[in-house]
Coordinates of C-alpha atoms in Angstrom, one line a residue:
M40 CA 143.8 132.1 75.4
R41 CA 142.4 130.5 78.4
L42 CA 138.7 129.5 78.7
P43 CA 136.9 131.3 81.1
T44 CA 135.9 129.3 84.3
L45 CA 133.1 129.7 86.4
K46 CA 133.4 128.1 90.1
Y47 CA 131.3 128.2 93.1
E48 CA 132.9 129.2 96.2
R49 CA 131.1 129.4 99.7
G50 CA 127.9 131.3 98.5
T51 CA 129.5 133.4 95.5
L52 CA 130.6 132.6 92.1
I53 CA 134.0 133.7 90.8
L54 CA 134.7 134.0 86.9
H55 CA 138.2 134.0 85.7
P56 CA 139.9 135.2 83.2
P57 CA 137.2 137.5 82.4
P58 CA 135.4 137.1 79.3
K59 CA 134.6 139.3 76.5
G60 CA 131.6 141.1 76.5
K61 CA 130.0 143.8 78.7
K62 CA 126.6 142.4 79.8
W63 CA 127.9 139.7 82.5
L64 CA 129.4 142.8 84.4
D65 CA 126.3 143.8 85.5
F66 CA 126.1 140.7 88.0
A67 CA 129.7 141.3 89.1
T68 CA 131.9 143.0 91.6
W69 CA 135.7 143.1 91.7
D70 CA 137.1 141.5 94.7
D71 CA 140.6 143.2 95.2
R72 CA 141.6 140.3 97.9
I73 CA 141.7 137.5 95.3
E74 CA 141.9 140.0 92.0
R75 CA 139.0 138.0 90.8
F76 CA 135.3 139.2 89.6
R77 CA 132.7 137.8 92.1
I78 CA 129.2 137.1 91.5
L79 CA 126.1 136.3 93.9
A80 CA 125.3 132.7 93.8
I81 CA 121.4 133.6 93.3
H82 CA 122.6 135.1 90.0
Y83 CA 124.0 132.2 88.4
R84 CA 121.0 131.7 86.1
P85 CA 120.9 135.0 84.6
L86 CA 124.7 135.0 84.4
V87 CA 124.7 131.8 82.4
E88 CA 122.2 132.8 80.2
T89 CA 123.8 136.1 79.6
L90 CA 127.0 134.5 78.8
Q91 CA 125.2 131.8 76.4
E92 CA 123.3 134.8 74.9
E93 CA 126.5 136.6 73.8
G94 CA 128.0 133.4 72.4
I95 CA 130.8 133.4 75.2
N96 CA 132.2 130.0 75.3
F97 CA 133.0 129.1 79.3
Q98 CA 133.6 126.3 81.5
D99 CA 130.9 125.7 84.2
E100 CA 132.4 124.0 87.5
A101 CA 130.0 125.8 89.6
K102 CA 127.2 123.3 89.6
A103 CA 127.6 120.1 91.4
F104 CA 123.6 118.8 90.8
N105 CA 122.7 115.9 89.0
N106 CA 119.6 114.9 87.0
L107 CA 117.6 112.0 88.5
E108 CA 116.1 109.0 87.3
L109 CA 112.3 109.0 89.3
I110 CA 109.7 106.7 89.2
A111 CA 106.5 108.3 90.7
S112 CA 103.9 106.3 92.5
F113 CA 101.2 108.7 92.9
E114 CA 97.9 107.5 95.1
R115 CA 95.6 110.0 93.1
E116 CA 94.9 112.1 90.6
P117 CA 95.8 115.9 91.4
Y118 CA 92.8 118.1 91.9
P119 CA 92.4 120.5 89.0
H120 CA 93.7 123.7 90.7
Q121 CA 96.9 121.6 91.7
T122 CA 97.5 121.0 87.8
E123 CA 96.6 124.7 86.7
A124 CA 99.2 125.6 89.6
L125 CA 102.0 123.0 88.0
I126 CA 101.3 124.5 84.7
A127 CA 101.6 128.1 85.6
W128 CA 104.9 127.5 87.5
K129 CA 106.2 125.8 84.6
K130 CA 105.4 128.2 82.6
S131 CA 107.2 130.8 84.6
Q132 CA 110.5 129.3 84.0
R133 CA 110.2 127.1 86.9
R134 CA 110.5 130.0 89.6
G135 CA 107.8 131.4 91.5
V136 CA 105.5 131.2 94.6
I137 CA 102.2 129.1 94.7
V138 CA 99.7 130.3 97.0
L139 CA 96.8 128.0 98.4
P140 CA 95.2 127.7 101.6
T141 CA 95.9 125.1 104.2
A142 CA 94.4 121.9 103.4
A143 CA 94.4 122.5 99.6
G144 CA 97.3 120.2 99.1
K145 CA 100.3 122.4 98.9
T146 CA 102.5 119.5 99.7
Y147 CA 101.2 117.3 97.1
L148 CA 102.1 119.6 94.4
A149 CA 106.0 119.2 95.3
P150 CA 106.1 115.9 93.9
L151 CA 104.5 116.9 90.8
A152 CA 106.9 119.5 90.2
L153 CA 109.8 117.4 91.1
Q154 CA 108.5 114.5 88.5
S155 CA 108.3 117.6 85.6
T156 CA 111.9 118.7 87.0
P157 CA 113.8 115.5 87.9
R158 CA 116.9 117.1 89.6
S159 CA 118.9 117.2 92.6
T160 CA 116.4 118.7 95.1
L161 CA 116.6 120.5 98.7
I162 CA 113.3 120.9 100.2
I163 CA 113.3 123.6 103.1
V164 CA 110.6 123.3 105.7
P165 CA 110.0 125.1 109.1
T166 CA 109.7 122.7 111.8
I167 CA 111.0 119.2 112.6
D168 CA 107.4 117.7 112.7
L169 CA 107.1 118.7 108.9
M170 CA 110.3 117.4 107.7
H171 CA 109.5 113.9 108.7
Q172 CA 105.9 114.2 107.2
W173 CA 107.8 115.8 104.0
Y174 CA 110.0 112.8 104.2
A175 CA 107.1 110.3 104.3
Q176 CA 105.4 111.8 101.4
M177 CA 108.5 111.9 99.1
L178 CA 109.1 108.1 99.9
A179 CA 105.8 107.6 99.0
A180 CA 105.9 109.5 95.6
F181 CA 109.3 108.2 94.7
P182 CA 110.0 104.8 96.6
D183 CA 113.2 104.1 94.7
A184 CA 114.5 107.5 95.3
E185 CA 117.5 108.6 97.6
V186 CA 115.8 110.8 100.2
G187 CA 117.6 112.4 103.1
L188 CA 117.1 114.6 106.2
L189 CA 119.1 117.8 107.5
G190 CA 118.1 118.4 111.0
G191 CA 117.0 117.1 114.1
G192 CA 120.3 115.0 114.7
S193 CA 120.2 113.9 111.1
K194 CA 122.8 115.2 108.6
D195 CA 122.4 113.2 105.2
N196 CA 124.0 113.7 101.9
S197 CA 121.4 112.9 99.3
A198 CA 120.0 113.6 95.9
I199 CA 116.4 114.8 97.5
L200 CA 117.2 116.2 100.9
I201 CA 114.6 117.5 103.4
A202 CA 116.0 120.1 105.8
T203 CA 114.6 122.5 108.1
Y204 CA 115.2 126.4 107.6
Q205 CA 117.3 126.6 110.4
S206 CA 119.8 123.8 109.4
A207 CA 119.6 124.8 105.6
A208 CA 120.6 128.3 106.7
I209 CA 123.5 127.0 108.6
Y210 CA 124.9 124.9 106.1
S211 CA 123.6 127.1 102.9
E212 CA 127.4 127.6 101.8
T213 CA 128.3 124.2 101.6
L214 CA 124.5 123.3 100.1
G215 CA 124.5 125.8 97.5
N216 CA 125.7 124.3 94.4
R217 CA 124.7 120.9 95.1
Y218 CA 121.0 121.2 94.4
A219 CA 119.4 122.4 91.0
F220 CA 116.0 122.7 92.6
L221 CA 114.7 124.4 95.9
I222 CA 111.3 123.8 97.2
F223 CA 110.2 126.2 100.3
D224 CA 107.6 125.0 102.1
E225 CA 105.5 127.8 104.3
C226 CA 108.1 130.1 102.2
H227 CA 106.5 133.3 104.1
H228 CA 109.8 132.6 106.6
L229 CA 112.4 133.0 103.7
P230 CA 112.9 136.7 103.9
S231 CA 114.1 136.7 107.2
D232 CA 117.6 138.1 107.8
F233 CA 119.2 134.7 108.6
F234 CA 116.6 132.4 106.5
R235 CA 117.2 134.3 103.1
K236 CA 121.1 133.0 103.2
I237 CA 119.5 129.6 101.6
A238 CA 118.0 131.2 98.7
E239 CA 121.1 134.0 98.1
D240 CA 123.9 131.5 98.5
S241 CA 122.7 128.7 96.0
I242 CA 122.8 128.7 92.4
A243 CA 119.7 126.6 91.9
P244 CA 118.0 127.6 88.7
Y245 CA 114.6 126.1 89.7
R246 CA 112.5 127.3 92.6
L247 CA 109.1 126.9 94.1
G248 CA 107.8 128.5 97.1
L249 CA 104.6 127.1 98.6
T250 CA 102.4 129.2 101.4
A251 CA 98.8 129.8 102.3
T252 CA 99.5 133.5 103.1
P253 CA 102.8 135.1 101.7
D254 CA 102.8 138.4 103.3
R255 CA 104.8 139.5 106.2
G256 CA 104.1 142.2 108.9
D257 CA 107.5 143.7 108.4
G258 CA 107.1 143.8 104.2
S259 CA 109.9 141.8 103.5
H260 CA 107.5 139.4 101.9
Q261 CA 108.3 141.6 98.6
D262 CA 111.8 140.0 98.7
L263 CA 110.0 136.7 97.9
D264 CA 110.2 137.7 93.9
Y265 CA 113.9 138.4 94.1
L266 CA 114.5 135.2 96.2
I267 CA 111.9 132.6 94.7
G268 CA 110.2 134.5 92.0
A269 CA 106.8 136.0 91.9
I270 CA 103.5 134.8 92.8
V271 CA 102.5 132.3 89.5
Y272 CA 99.2 130.9 91.0
Q273 CA 96.9 131.9 93.8
K274 CA 93.6 130.6 95.0
S275 CA 91.5 131.5 98.3
P276 CA 89.4 129.3 100.5
Q277 CA 86.3 130.4 98.7
D278 CA 87.9 129.5 95.4
L279 CA 88.1 125.7 96.5
S280 CA 85.2 125.5 98.8
G281 CA 83.0 122.8 97.8
K282 CA 85.7 121.5 95.4
A283 CA 89.0 120.4 97.0
L284 CA 88.0 121.9 100.3
A285 CA 84.9 121.4 102.5
D286 CA 82.0 123.8 102.1
H287 CA 82.3 126.1 104.9
E288 CA 80.6 128.7 107.1
I289 CA 82.2 131.5 109.2
I290 CA 80.1 132.5 112.3
Q291 CA 81.1 135.8 114.0
I292 CA 79.7 135.4 117.9
K293 CA 80.0 138.9 119.7
V294 CA 79.7 138.9 123.5
K295 CA 79.0 141.3 126.0
L296 CA 81.7 141.8 129.0
S297 CA 79.7 141.8 132.3
A298 CA 79.4 145.0 134.2
K299 CA 82.5 144.6 136.3
E300 CA 84.6 143.2 133.6
Q301 CA 83.6 146.3 131.4
E302 CA 84.5 148.4 134.1
K303 CA 87.8 147.1 134.7
Y304 CA 88.5 147.0 130.7
Q305 CA 87.8 150.6 130.3
E306 CA 90.2 151.6 133.1
A307 CA 93.1 149.7 132.1
I308 CA 92.3 151.0 128.2
K309 CA 92.3 154.8 130.0
I310 CA 95.7 154.1 131.7
R311 CA 97.1 152.6 128.5
N312 CA 95.6 155.2 126.4
D313 CA 96.5 158.8 128.4
F314 CA 100.3 157.1 128.2
L315 CA 100.2 156.9 124.5
R316 CA 98.9 160.2 124.0
R317 CA 101.1 161.9 126.3
N318 CA 104.3 160.3 124.5
N319 CA 102.8 160.8 120.9
L320 CA 102.6 157.1 120.3
S321 CA 100.2 154.8 118.2
L322 CA 99.8 151.0 118.2
S323 CA 99.2 150.8 114.3
G324 CA 101.8 148.9 112.6
L325 CA 104.6 147.0 114.0
D326 CA 106.9 150.0 114.5
G327 CA 104.2 151.4 116.9
W328 CA 104.0 148.5 119.0
Q329 CA 107.7 148.3 119.4
N330 CA 108.3 151.9 120.1
F331 CA 105.3 151.1 123.0
V332 CA 107.4 148.4 124.3
M333 CA 110.7 150.3 124.1
I334 CA 109.5 153.4 125.8
S335 CA 107.1 152.0 128.4
A336 CA 110.3 150.3 129.8
R337 CA 111.9 153.6 130.8
S338 CA 109.5 154.6 133.6
S339 CA 107.2 153.4 136.3
E340 CA 104.4 155.0 134.6
G341 CA 105.2 153.0 131.2
R342 CA 105.6 149.7 133.2
R343 CA 101.9 150.7 134.7
A344 CA 100.7 151.3 131.0
M345 CA 102.3 148.3 129.9
L346 CA 100.3 146.2 132.5
A347 CA 97.2 147.9 132.1
H348 CA 97.4 147.1 128.5
R349 CA 98.0 143.2 129.2
E350 CA 95.2 143.7 132.0
S351 CA 93.0 144.7 128.8
K352 CA 93.8 141.9 126.8
E353 CA 93.1 139.2 129.6
I354 CA 89.6 140.8 130.4
S355 CA 88.7 140.7 126.6
S356 CA 90.2 137.0 125.6
G357 CA 89.3 135.5 128.6
T358 CA 85.7 136.6 129.7
Q359 CA 83.2 134.5 131.2
G360 CA 80.9 135.1 128.5
K361 CA 83.3 133.5 126.1
L362 CA 83.7 130.3 128.2
R363 CA 79.8 130.4 128.4
I364 CA 79.5 130.6 124.6
L365 CA 82.1 127.7 124.6
A366 CA 80.2 125.4 126.5
E367 CA 76.9 126.0 124.2
L368 CA 78.9 125.3 121.1
I369 CA 80.4 122.1 122.3
C370 CA 77.2 120.7 123.6
E371 CA 75.5 122.1 120.3
H372 CA 78.3 119.9 117.9
Y373 CA 78.8 116.8 120.2
P374 CA 80.0 114.5 119.2
E375 CA 81.8 116.1 116.0
P376 CA 85.8 116.8 116.4
I377 CA 86.1 120.3 117.6
L378 CA 89.2 122.4 117.7
I379 CA 89.6 125.3 120.0
F380 CA 92.0 128.3 119.8
T381 CA 93.3 130.6 121.9
N382 CA 96.0 133.5 121.8
D383 CA 97.8 132.3 125.1
N384 CA 98.6 129.4 127.1
A385 CA 97.1 130.6 130.2
T386 CA 93.6 130.5 128.6
V387 CA 94.6 127.1 127.2
Y388 CA 95.0 125.5 130.5
R389 CA 92.1 127.2 132.1
I390 CA 89.7 125.8 129.3
S391 CA 91.3 122.5 129.9
E392 CA 90.7 122.1 133.4
S393 CA 87.2 123.7 133.4
F394 CA 85.9 121.4 130.6
L395 CA 88.4 118.5 130.9
I396 CA 89.5 118.9 127.9
P397 CA 93.3 117.5 126.6
A398 CA 95.6 120.9 125.8
I399 CA 98.3 121.0 123.6
T400 CA 100.7 124.1 123.9
H401 CA 104.3 124.6 123.2
Q402 CA 105.2 123.3 126.8
T403 CA 103.5 119.8 125.9
P404 CA 106.2 117.1 125.4
V405 CA 106.6 115.6 122.0
K406 CA 105.4 112.1 123.1
E407 CA 102.3 113.5 124.9
R408 CA 101.4 115.7 122.2
H409 CA 101.6 112.7 119.4
E410 CA 99.3 110.4 121.8
I411 CA 97.2 113.4 122.2
L412 CA 96.8 113.8 118.3
T413 CA 96.5 110.1 117.9
R414 CA 93.5 109.9 120.2
F415 CA 91.8 112.7 118.5
R416 CA 92.6 111.1 115.2
Q417 CA 90.8 107.9 116.5
G418 CA 88.0 109.8 118.0
E419 CA 88.7 108.8 121.7
Y420 CA 89.1 112.7 122.2
K421 CA 86.2 114.9 120.9
T422 CA 87.4 118.2 121.7
L423 CA 91.2 119.5 121.8
V424 CA 92.2 123.0 123.1
T425 CA 95.5 124.8 121.8
S426 CA 97.2 128.2 121.3
H427 CA 99.4 128.8 118.4
V428 CA 101.6 125.5 118.2
L429 CA 98.8 123.8 115.9
N430 CA 98.7 126.6 113.6
E431 CA 101.5 125.4 111.2
G432 CA 103.8 122.7 111.0
V433 CA 102.0 119.8 112.6
D434 CA 99.8 117.2 111.0
V435 CA 96.2 117.9 112.6
P436 CA 93.7 115.5 112.6
E437 CA 90.4 116.1 110.8
A438 CA 87.8 118.2 112.1
G439 CA 84.6 120.0 111.1
I440 CA 84.4 122.6 113.8
A441 CA 86.9 125.1 114.8
I442 CA 86.3 127.8 117.5
I443 CA 88.7 131.0 117.8
L444 CA 88.2 132.4 121.2
S445 CA 90.8 134.9 120.7
G446 CA 94.1 135.6 118.1
T447 CA 96.2 137.9 116.7
G448 CA 95.7 140.2 114.0
S449 CA 97.5 138.0 111.5
T450 CA 95.8 136.9 108.4
R451 CA 98.2 134.2 108.2
E452 CA 97.1 132.5 111.6
Y453 CA 93.6 133.3 110.8
I454 CA 93.7 131.0 107.2
Q455 CA 95.9 128.5 108.9
R456 CA 93.2 127.8 111.3
L457 CA 90.1 127.9 109.0
G458 CA 92.1 125.4 107.0
R459 CA 92.3 123.0 110.1
V460 CA 88.7 122.2 109.5
L461 CA 88.8 122.5 105.6
R462 CA 90.0 119.2 104.6
K463 CA 87.7 117.0 103.3
G464 CA 88.8 113.4 104.2
Q465 CA 86.2 110.7 103.2
Q466 CA 83.3 113.1 103.8
E467 CA 82.4 114.5 100.1
D468 CA 79.4 116.5 101.7
K469 CA 81.3 117.7 104.5
R470 CA 80.4 121.0 106.0
A471 CA 83.0 122.9 108.2
I472 CA 82.2 125.7 110.5
L473 CA 84.5 128.4 111.8
Y474 CA 83.1 130.2 114.9
E475 CA 85.0 133.3 115.9
V476 CA 83.9 134.6 119.3
I477 CA 85.1 138.0 120.2
A478 CA 84.3 140.6 123.1
E479 CA 82.1 143.3 122.1
N480 CA 83.2 147.2 122.3
T481 CA 86.6 146.0 122.6
T482 CA 90.2 145.9 120.9
E483 CA 89.0 142.5 119.8
E484 CA 86.6 143.9 117.1
K485 CA 89.5 145.8 115.3
T486 CA 91.8 142.5 115.6
S487 CA 89.0 140.5 114.1
Q488 CA 88.8 143.1 110.9
R489 CA 92.8 143.1 110.6
R490 CA 93.0 139.2 110.2
R491 CA 89.9 139.1 108.1
G492 CA 91.5 141.5 105.9
E493 CA 88.6 143.8 106.3
Q494 CA 90.6 146.9 106.8
K495 CA 92.3 146.7 103.2
N496 CA 89.4 145.3 101.2
K497 CA 86.0 143.9 101.4
T498 CA 86.2 139.9 102.0
S499 CA 83.9 137.4 100.1
Y500 CA 83.4 135.5 103.4
K501 CA 80.2 134.1 104.0
T502 CA 79.9 135.3 107.6
A503 CA 76.7 135.2 109.7
N504 CA 76.9 137.6 112.8
R505 CA 75.1 136.2 115.9
Q506 CA 75.0 137.8 119.0
L507 CA 73.9 135.5 121.9
E508 CA 72.9 136.1 125.4
L509 CA 75.4 135.8 128.1
L510 CA 73.4 133.3 130.0
P511 CA 73.6 129.6 128.0
S512 CA 70.7 127.7 126.9
P513 CA 70.1 124.5 128.5
P514 CA 72.8 122.2 127.3
K515 CA 71.0 119.8 124.6
K516 CA 70.8 116.1 125.4
S517 CA 72.5 114.5 122.1
F518 CA 74.8 112.7 123.9
S519 CA 73.1 109.2 123.2
F520 CA 96.9 109.8 87.9
P521 CA 100.2 110.6 87.2
K522 CA 102.0 111.4 83.8
A523 CA 105.4 109.5 83.1
A524 CA 108.3 111.6 84.1
E525 CA 109.3 114.4 81.4
S526 CA 112.8 113.6 79.8
S527 CA 115.8 115.3 81.4
T528 CA 116.6 118.7 79.0
P529 CA 119.1 121.2 79.9
W530 CA 117.9 123.7 82.1
V531 CA 118.4 126.6 79.9
S532 CA 116.1 125.4 77.2
S533 CA 112.5 126.8 76.6
P534 CA 110.1 124.9 78.9
E535 CA 108.4 122.1 77.0
S536 CA 104.5 122.3 75.9
E537 CA 102.6 122.3 78.8
E538 CA 100.1 119.8 77.9
E539 CA 97.4 118.1 80.2

């Protein structure tokens, strides 16, 4: 009798001839086209474990990954939370998601995990910038390793490959059996309809997801359990404050609209709300907003309501009161490095022109952006204003002050912006401050509550509320050890003891 053979074919597995037993059929579907049983690639590990448990001999021709001989060269000892996270992941059979705030050293975990799991590895990142950052970090951690890139014009074939989500998804069917270990940076991107192919078309038995905020507005973050594994370790900025991260304070500043601004704002809100009521619409949740966009496009009345909605946003986010507060804060903290965040490019350019501050948006050419960030890092520029482009995927220089003038209700965006000032750097006693400037008696108050998680539960943020006058005070004149690589063992064996 022929030995059952397991083969990989374009994101699926074919097992033929059918082995004895029944448990393996839970993973299989009969394919009439080829008259064979076909299994999804993502089920490779549980399928193999099931066959082994039932004592079924089979030939595995599916896997094309290899063991690696890695010589690590780490520059520092990991923080306690990084060691804890690694142990938790290993105890979870080397599958799962680790949730750590921005600046808490998520990317430092990857070399540690790879050192303890020396197999062919595919690292997936969201941007070209991050791809090059990971490339430099992996070469620094493993100087003799073969590290390659996939994306941005590169198409390497290496034992350790760093790819963008876009490129990895495009080539998922050819990459699927070549890597035993998948590392997903900013893994909240993975559950999208296109990117999830990377995980589904792969037989990789080991999977690690890294993110600051796994939740997605569409609820698909629940699929991470299936695609990568459950959350195995999680820490908040407050958990690490004063330890791996700088001590920090979050200060909310409310500004009042001027009488003229308030009148225009209320008029715009009334036009929008009247339309919502007449059409039984609500803006709560993603579906509510999508319905508003769809229905408002069907009539002149709807388009007027949408314009009114946008006008109300422009008034609350760009009120003169916020610019006066911004002037005060810049004077108060000069010459400390300051990052200013807004929700739209128009406000970015307005602030840039009014205060002569360098700006970075998605429209900024790559070379210009690099020069601006370099000068900010070197201290030549003291302040930088941006919209969403620095939220994720960019190596932002250290700063101690962040000012949010406007933003979305996204908790992820909020944590990412906070993380931009939490990196300690060389300052052991660093104290960071995040200012959140919102327009009082506007929808910005509810937006702030959503991004801070206050509508779901009470946060533990140490927040100080400040009510500042519209007129600014006179400006202050202050301008005067790493462990040896673990031995290679069959991936199906139980994890080795997790000794520190």
